[in-house]
């Protein structure tokens, strides 16, 4: 089952590109017959437990690294996690029931380890669920958080405190798509002896591989681009095996392992991820440039645009500037009108699906914040967020034009 199983009859040579590796990774099931024949797709081990031949086998499995119970480990789930790790250039991977299970386990395991709970310095503009975790749940377990803009390195460094253990950033902030310089934050983490965690949900290994830029742990919500079809919930964390060890133990205790069928679906989604991302990012850049020319659009936030504040960092750091766009319209009434008139974009939460999606952050993802806090984060009533899908770009353009007319 291992992605790097040398006996696999078809494995791309080292140095193959990401799209080649994504279609081949963890593709074949275990050998079935005497001639080494295998199923052409990964096997789905939809099982809760594992059967032993005798007392000695059971006793060995219980103390060793063998399969005992799917909450501890499952070959389909582990195969999926290894596949993501391989594409990220990481030594090991762990899959989770959701992106939040991955983020929460990483934060609590890494900031709370060594018997002395520490602090997380997180970037501003991170995912709402993660902000709630850091301000609500984590402090009850002794893990405190501070927030500072990671795209302003001096401000981020100045916010490091004596108890800081973990730096947490997202590759693209939400919803204004700011781009922290990962290499610079990684160097800061190394210099200060801190663990650097990067949430790369918005970018996937297609656009950036944060391990190569100094991240210790990379987490993803699989529910977004990696599975890509809006039909799976999952998460993953990748990094060095030693760094992931406390996450593995905590995952078992919290019960956050991924379901085997979800892992199997995510593995299928992973195959087309490079193709989807290429299309989505290309369409997003075209639409961002088009939207800038429309009357009624006050501002377009997309890192492909030269006036985006992190355009230069994005050009160096990201293979493509992502497929999320935020649009600043005149006011809340204009945003609501746009939201009601759009036809192809689906009015739904989440992002990264094959279909294009639209949200109104001020009343939806960021509705729980005070008006002052929203203003500080640059999220006003006129802002709408788009997740660009794989539809024909001419149709998306026409839809945006008619909704803004
Ligand atoms: C969606 C998301 C999460 C949470 O993932 P779930 O799978 O919904 O639990 C975490 N981080 C980012 C950046 C996300 O977009």
Coordinates of C-alpha atoms and ligand atoms in Angstrom, one line a residue:
X1 CA 0.0 0.0 0.0
X2 CA 2.9 2.4 0.7
X3 CA 3.2 5.2 -1.9
X4 CA 6.9 4.4 -2.1
X5 CA 6.4 0.6 -2.2
X6 CA 9.3 -0.4 -4.5
X7 CA 7.4 -3.4 -5.8
X8 CA 4.6 -1.3 -7.2
X9 CA 4.4 -2.1 -10.9
X10 CA 3.7 1.4 -12.0
X11 CA 5.5 4.2 -10.1
X12 CA 6.7 7.5 -11.8
X13 CA 10.5 7.9 -11.7
X14 CA 12.0 10.3 -9.1
X15 CA 11.8 13.9 -10.2
X16 CA 8.4 13.5 -12.0
X17 CA 6.2 16.5 -11.9
X18 CA 3.4 17.1 -9.4
X19 CA 0.5 16.2 -11.8
X20 CA 2.3 12.9 -12.7
X21 CA 2.9 12.0 -9.1
X22 CA -0.7 13.0 -8.1
X23 CA -2.3 10.6 -10.5
X24 CA 0.0 7.7 -9.6
X25 CA 0.4 8.2 -5.8
X26 CA -1.1 5.5 -3.6
X27 CA -2.9 4.3 -6.7
X28 CA -2.6 0.5 -6.6
X29 CA -3.9 -1.8 -3.9
X30 CA -1.9 -4.6 -2.3
X31 CA -0.9 -7.7 -4.4
X32 CA -3.9 -10.1 -4.9
X33 CA -2.3 -13.1 -6.6
X34 CA 0.8 -15.2 -7.2
X35 CA 1.9 -13.0 -10.1
X36 CA 1.9 -9.8 -8.2
X37 CA -1.3 -8.6 -9.8
X38 CA -3.0 -5.8 -7.9
X39 CA -6.3 -3.8 -8.2
X40 CA -5.7 -0.7 -10.3
X41 CA -7.0 1.6 -7.6
X42 CA -6.3 1.9 -3.9
X43 CA -8.2 -0.6 -1.7
X44 CA -10.9 0.7 0.6
X45 CA -10.5 -1.0 4.0
X46 CA -13.9 -0.1 5.4
X47 CA -13.3 -1.9 8.6
X48 CA -13.3 -0.9 12.3
X49 CA -10.9 -3.6 13.5
X50 CA -8.4 -6.2 12.4
X51 CA -8.3 -9.9 12.9
X52 CA -5.3 -11.9 14.4
X53 CA -4.4 -15.5 13.7
X54 CA -3.5 -16.4 17.3
X55 CA -2.7 -15.1 20.7
X56 CA 0.9 -14.3 19.9
X57 CA -0.1 -12.2 16.8
X58 CA -2.7 -10.3 18.8
X59 CA -0.2 -9.6 21.6
X60 CA 2.5 -8.4 19.1
X61 CA 0.0 -6.2 17.3
X62 CA -1.1 -4.6 20.6
X63 CA 2.4 -3.4 21.5
X64 CA 3.8 -2.8 18.1
X65 CA 3.0 -0.6 15.2
X66 CA 0.4 -2.9 13.7
X67 CA -3.2 -2.4 13.0
X68 CA -5.5 -2.7 16.0
X69 CA -8.5 -0.6 15.5
X70 CA -9.4 2.1 12.9
X71 CA -9.4 5.0 15.4
X72 CA -5.6 4.2 15.8
X73 CA -4.9 3.6 12.2
X74 CA -6.4 2.2 8.9
X75 CA -4.5 1.3 5.7
X76 CA -6.7 3.4 3.4
X77 CA -6.5 6.4 5.7
X78 CA -2.8 6.0 6.2
X79 CA -2.3 5.6 2.4
X80 CA -4.1 8.9 1.8
X81 CA -2.0 10.7 4.4
X82 CA 1.2 9.3 2.9
X83 CA 0.1 10.5 -0.5
X84 CA -0.4 14.1 0.7
X85 CA 3.0 13.9 2.5
X86 CA 4.7 12.7 -0.6
X87 CA 3.3 15.6 -2.7
X88 CA 4.2 18.0 0.1
X89 CA 7.8 16.7 0.3
X90 CA 7.2 15.7 3.9
X91 CA 8.4 12.6 5.7
X92 CA 5.1 11.6 7.2
X93 CA 1.4 12.4 7.3
X94 CA -1.6 11.9 9.5
X95 CA -5.2 12.2 8.3
X96 CA -8.1 13.5 10.4
X97 CA -11.9 13.6 10.4
X98 CA -11.9 17.3 9.4
X99 CA -9.6 20.2 8.8
X100 CA -10.5 21.5 12.3
X101 CA -9.6 18.1 13.8
X102 CA -6.2 18.5 12.1
X103 CA -5.7 22.1 13.2
X104 CA -7.0 21.6 16.8
X105 CA -4.9 18.5 17.3
X106 CA -1.8 20.2 15.9
X107 CA -2.3 23.3 18.1
X108 CA -3.1 21.4 21.3
X109 CA -0.4 18.8 20.8
X110 CA 2.4 21.3 19.8
X111 CA 1.6 24.2 22.1
X112 CA 0.6 22.1 25.1
X113 CA 3.4 19.5 25.1
X114 CA 6.3 19.1 27.5
X115 CA 3.9 19.5 30.4
X116 CA 4.0 23.2 30.1
X117 CA 1.3 24.8 28.1
X118 CA 2.5 27.7 25.9
X119 CA 1.2 30.3 23.6
X120 CA 0.4 30.3 19.9
X121 CA 1.2 33.4 17.8
X122 CA -1.3 33.2 15.0
X123 CA -1.6 35.5 12.0
X124 CA -4.6 37.8 11.6
X125 CA -7.1 36.8 9.0
X126 CA -7.0 33.1 9.7
X127 CA -9.9 30.8 9.3
X128 CA -12.9 31.6 11.6
X129 CA -13.0 28.1 13.1
X130 CA -9.3 28.3 14.0
X131 CA -9.8 31.8 15.5
X132 CA -12.7 30.3 17.7
X133 CA -10.5 27.4 18.7
X134 CA -7.7 29.7 19.7
X135 CA -9.8 32.2 21.6
X136 CA -12.5 29.8 23.0
X137 CA -11.4 26.2 23.5
X138 CA -7.6 26.2 23.6
X139 CA -7.3 28.7 26.6
X140 CA -9.4 26.2 28.7
X141 CA -6.5 23.7 28.2
X142 CA -3.9 26.3 29.1
X143 CA -3.0 27.2 25.5
X144 CA -3.2 31.0 25.0
X145 CA -3.1 32.8 21.6
X146 CA -2.0 36.2 20.3
X147 CA -2.7 37.5 16.8
X148 CA -0.6 39.7 14.6
X149 CA -0.4 40.2 10.8
X150 CA 2.2 37.6 9.5
X151 CA 2.6 39.6 6.2
X152 CA 4.2 42.4 8.4
X153 CA 7.2 40.5 9.6
X154 CA 8.4 43.2 12.1
X155 CA 4.9 43.3 13.7
X156 CA 4.7 39.5 13.8
X157 CA 8.2 39.2 15.4
X158 CA 7.3 41.9 17.9
X159 CA 4.3 39.9 19.0
X160 CA 6.4 36.8 20.0
X161 CA 6.2 36.5 23.8
X162 CA 8.2 34.6 26.4
X163 CA 5.7 31.7 26.4
X164 CA 5.3 31.5 22.6
X165 CA 5.8 28.0 21.3
X166 CA 4.0 27.9 18.0
X167 CA 3.8 30.2 15.0
X168 CA 0.6 29.6 13.0
X169 CA 0.0 31.2 9.6
X170 CA -2.2 30.5 6.5
X171 CA -0.8 30.7 3.1
X172 CA -3.5 33.1 1.9
X173 CA -5.5 35.0 4.5
X174 CA -9.3 35.0 4.6
X175 CA -11.0 36.9 3.0
X176 CA -8.5 39.5 1.9
X177 CA -5.9 37.0 0.5
X178 CA -2.8 38.5 2.2
X179 CA 0.3 36.4 1.6
X180 CA 2.9 36.0 4.4
X181 CA 6.5 35.4 3.4
X182 CA 6.8 31.8 4.5
X183 CA 10.6 31.6 4.2
X184 CA 11.0 34.7 6.4
X185 CA 8.5 33.4 9.0
X186 CA 10.3 30.0 8.9
X187 CA 13.7 31.7 9.5
X188 CA 12.1 33.6 12.4
X189 CA 10.7 30.3 13.9
X190 CA 14.1 28.6 13.6
X191 CA 16.0 31.6 15.1
X192 CA 13.6 31.7 18.1
X193 CA 13.3 27.9 18.6
X194 CA 9.5 27.9 17.7
X195 CA 7.4 25.3 15.9
X196 CA 6.1 26.7 12.6
X197 CA 2.7 25.5 11.5
X198 CA 1.3 26.4 8.1
X199 CA -2.3 25.9 7.0
X200 CA -2.1 25.6 3.3
X201 CA -5.7 24.8 2.6
X202 CA -6.1 27.7 0.1
X203 CA -3.0 26.7 -1.8
X204 CA -2.5 22.9 -1.8
X205 CA 0.9 21.4 -2.7
X206 CA 0.2 22.6 -6.3
X207 CA 0.9 26.2 -5.4
X208 CA 3.4 26.0 -2.6
X209 CA 5.2 23.3 -0.5
X210 CA 5.7 25.1 2.9
X211 CA 8.0 22.3 4.3
X212 CA 10.6 23.4 1.7
X213 CA 10.3 27.0 3.1
X214 CA 10.8 26.1 6.7
X215 CA 7.5 24.8 8.0
X216 CA 7.6 22.1 10.6
X217 CA 3.9 21.0 10.1
X218 CA 1.6 21.7 7.2
X219 CA -2.1 21.2 7.7
X220 CA -5.0 21.1 5.2
X221 CA -8.7 21.0 5.2
X222 CA -9.2 18.1 2.7
X223 CA -12.8 19.3 2.5
X224 CA -11.7 22.1 0.1
X225 CA -9.3 21.8 -3.0
X226 CA -7.7 18.4 -2.2
X227 CA -10.9 16.4 -2.4
X228 CA -12.4 19.1 -4.6
X229 CA -16.0 18.0 -5.1
X230 CA -17.7 19.2 -1.9
X231 CA -18.6 15.7 -0.8
X232 CA -15.9 14.9 1.7
X233 CA -14.9 16.2 5.1
X234 CA -11.3 15.6 6.2
X235 CA -8.0 17.0 7.3
X236 CA -4.4 16.2 7.1
X237 CA -1.1 17.2 8.9
X238 CA 2.3 16.4 7.4
X239 CA 5.8 16.9 8.7
X240 CA 8.7 14.9 10.2
X241 CA 7.6 11.7 11.9
X242 CA 9.1 12.9 15.2
X243 CA 7.2 16.2 15.1
X244 CA 3.9 14.3 14.3
X245 CA 4.3 11.8 17.1
X246 CA 2.4 13.8 19.7
X247 CA -0.3 14.6 17.2
X248 CA -0.8 10.9 16.5
X249 CA -1.2 10.2 20.2
X250 CA -3.7 13.0 20.6
X251 CA -5.6 12.0 17.5
X252 CA -6.1 8.5 19.0
X253 CA -7.3 10.0 22.4
X254 CA -9.6 12.6 20.8
X255 CA -10.9 10.1 18.3
X256 CA -10.3 12.4 15.3
X257 CA -9.1 9.8 12.7
X258 CA -10.6 10.1 9.2
X259 CA -13.2 7.7 8.0
X260 CA -11.8 5.1 5.5
X261 CA -14.4 5.9 2.8
X262 CA -13.8 9.7 3.2
X263 CA -10.0 8.9 2.7
X264 CA -10.8 6.8 -0.4
X265 CA -12.9 9.6 -1.9
X266 CA -10.2 12.2 -1.0
X267 CA -7.6 10.0 -2.7
X268 CA -9.7 10.0 -5.9
X269 CA -10.0 13.8 -5.7
X270 CA -6.3 14.2 -5.1
X271 CA -5.6 12.7 -8.6
X272 CA -7.3 15.6 -10.4
X273 CA -6.1 18.3 -8.0
X274 CA -3.3 19.7 -10.2
X275 CA -5.6 19.8 -13.2
X276 CA -8.4 21.5 -11.2
X277 CA -6.1 24.0 -9.6
X278 CA -4.5 25.0 -12.9
X279 CA -7.9 25.7 -14.4
X280 CA -9.3 27.4 -11.3
X281 CA -6.2 29.7 -10.8
X282 CA -6.1 30.6 -14.5
X283 CA -9.8 31.5 -14.5
X284 CA -9.4 33.4 -11.2
X285 CA -6.6 35.6 -12.6
X286 CA -8.7 36.4 -15.8
X287 CA -11.8 37.2 -13.8
X288 CA -9.9 39.3 -11.2
X289 CA -8.5 41.5 -14.0
X290 CA -11.9 41.7 -15.7
X291 CA -13.6 42.6 -12.5
X292 CA -11.2 45.5 -11.9
X293 CA -12.6 47.2 -15.0
X294 CA -16.2 47.1 -14.0
X295 CA -18.0 50.1 -12.6
X296 CA -19.5 49.4 -9.2
X297 CA -16.5 47.3 -8.2
X298 CA -14.5 49.4 -5.7
X299 CA -11.6 47.0 -5.2
X300 CA -10.7 43.5 -6.3
X301 CA -8.5 41.4 -3.9
X302 CA -6.5 38.8 -5.7
X303 CA -2.7 38.3 -5.5
X304 CA -2.4 38.3 -9.3
X305 CA -3.2 42.0 -9.4
X306 CA -0.2 44.3 -9.3
X307 CA -1.9 46.6 -6.8
X308 CA -2.4 43.7 -4.3
X309 CA -0.1 44.5 -1.4
X310 CA 1.6 41.1 -1.5
X311 CA 1.8 40.7 -5.3
X312 CA 5.6 40.6 -5.2
X313 CA 5.7 37.9 -2.5
X314 CA 3.0 35.9 -4.2
X315 CA 4.9 35.9 -7.5
X316 CA 8.0 34.4 -5.9
X317 CA 6.3 32.1 -3.4
X318 CA 3.3 30.7 -5.2
X319 CA 3.2 28.7 -8.5
X320 CA -0.1 30.5 -9.1
X321 CA -2.0 33.1 -7.1
X322 CA -4.9 31.0 -6.0
X323 CA -8.5 30.7 -7.0
X324 CA -10.2 32.9 -4.3
X325 CA -11.2 36.4 -5.1
X326 CA -12.8 39.0 -2.8
X327 CA -14.7 41.9 -4.3
X328 CA -15.4 45.2 -2.6
X329 CA -18.7 46.6 -3.7
X330 CA -20.3 50.0 -2.7
X331 CA -22.1 48.8 0.4
X332 CA -24.1 46.1 2.0
X333 CA -27.1 46.6 -0.3
X334 CA -24.9 46.3 -3.4
X335 CA -23.4 43.1 -1.9
X336 CA -26.8 41.6 -1.2
X337 CA -28.1 42.5 -4.7
X338 CA -25.0 40.8 -6.2
X339 CA -25.5 37.8 -4.0
X340 CA -29.2 37.5 -5.0
X341 CA -28.6 38.0 -8.7
X342 CA -25.7 35.7 -9.4
X343 CA -26.8 32.5 -11.1
X344 CA -23.8 30.1 -11.8
X345 CA -22.0 30.9 -8.5
X346 CA -23.6 28.8 -5.8
X347 CA -24.6 30.6 -2.6
X348 CA -22.9 28.3 -0.1
X349 CA -20.2 28.1 2.5
X350 CA -16.8 26.6 1.9
X351 CA -14.5 26.9 -1.1
X352 CA -12.2 24.9 -3.4
X353 CA -14.9 22.9 -5.1
X354 CA -15.4 22.2 -8.8
X355 CA -18.4 24.6 -8.8
X356 CA -17.9 28.3 -8.2
X357 CA -19.2 29.6 -4.8
X358 CA -20.1 32.9 -3.3
X359 CA -20.3 34.1 0.3
X360 CA -20.9 37.4 2.1
X361 CA -18.3 37.4 4.9
X362 CA -19.7 40.3 7.0
X363 CA -23.0 38.4 7.6
X364 CA -21.8 34.8 7.2
X365 CA -18.2 33.6 8.0
X366 CA -17.4 36.8 10.1
X367 CA -20.9 37.5 11.3
X368 CA -20.0 36.7 14.9
X369 CA -17.4 39.5 15.1
X370 CA -18.2 43.0 16.3
X371 CA -18.5 45.7 13.6
X372 CA -15.2 47.3 15.0
X373 CA -13.4 44.0 14.8
X374 CA -14.6 43.5 11.2
X375 CA -13.6 47.0 10.3
X376 CA -10.1 46.4 11.7
X377 CA -9.8 43.2 9.5
X378 CA -11.0 45.1 6.5
X379 CA -14.3 43.2 6.1
X380 CA -17.1 45.6 5.5
X381 CA -20.7 45.0 4.4
X382 CA -19.8 45.5 0.7
X383 CA -17.3 42.6 0.6
X384 CA -18.2 39.4 -1.3
X385 CA -15.9 36.3 -1.5
X386 CA -15.8 34.1 -4.6
X387 CA -14.3 30.6 -4.9
X388 CA -13.7 30.0 -8.6
X389 CA -14.6 26.6 -9.9
X390 CA -13.9 24.8 -13.2
X391 CA -16.9 26.1 -15.2
X392 CA -16.2 27.7 -18.6
X393 CA -14.6 31.0 -17.8
X394 CA -16.7 32.9 -20.4
X395 CA -19.9 31.7 -18.5
X396 CA -18.5 32.9 -15.2
X397 CA -17.5 36.2 -16.7
X398 CA -21.0 36.7 -18.1
X399 CA -22.6 35.7 -14.8
X400 CA -20.4 38.2 -12.9
X401 CA -21.2 41.0 -15.4
X402 CA -25.0 40.4 -15.3
X403 CA -25.0 40.3 -11.5
X404 CA -23.0 43.6 -11.3
X405 CA -24.9 45.4 -14.1
Ligands
LIG1 C1 -12.2 25.0 6.0 C2 -10.9 25.4 6.6 C3 -10.5 24.7 7.8 C4 -11.4 23.8 8.5 O1 -11.6 22.6 7.8 P1 -12.9 21.7 7.9 O2 -12.6 20.5 7.0 O3 -14.1 22.5 7.5 O4 -13.0 21.3 9.4 C5 -9.3 25.1 8.3 N1 -8.5 26.0 7.7 C6 -8.9 26.6 6.6 C7 -7.9 27.6 6.0 C8 -10.1 26.3 6.0 O5 -10.5 27.0 4.9

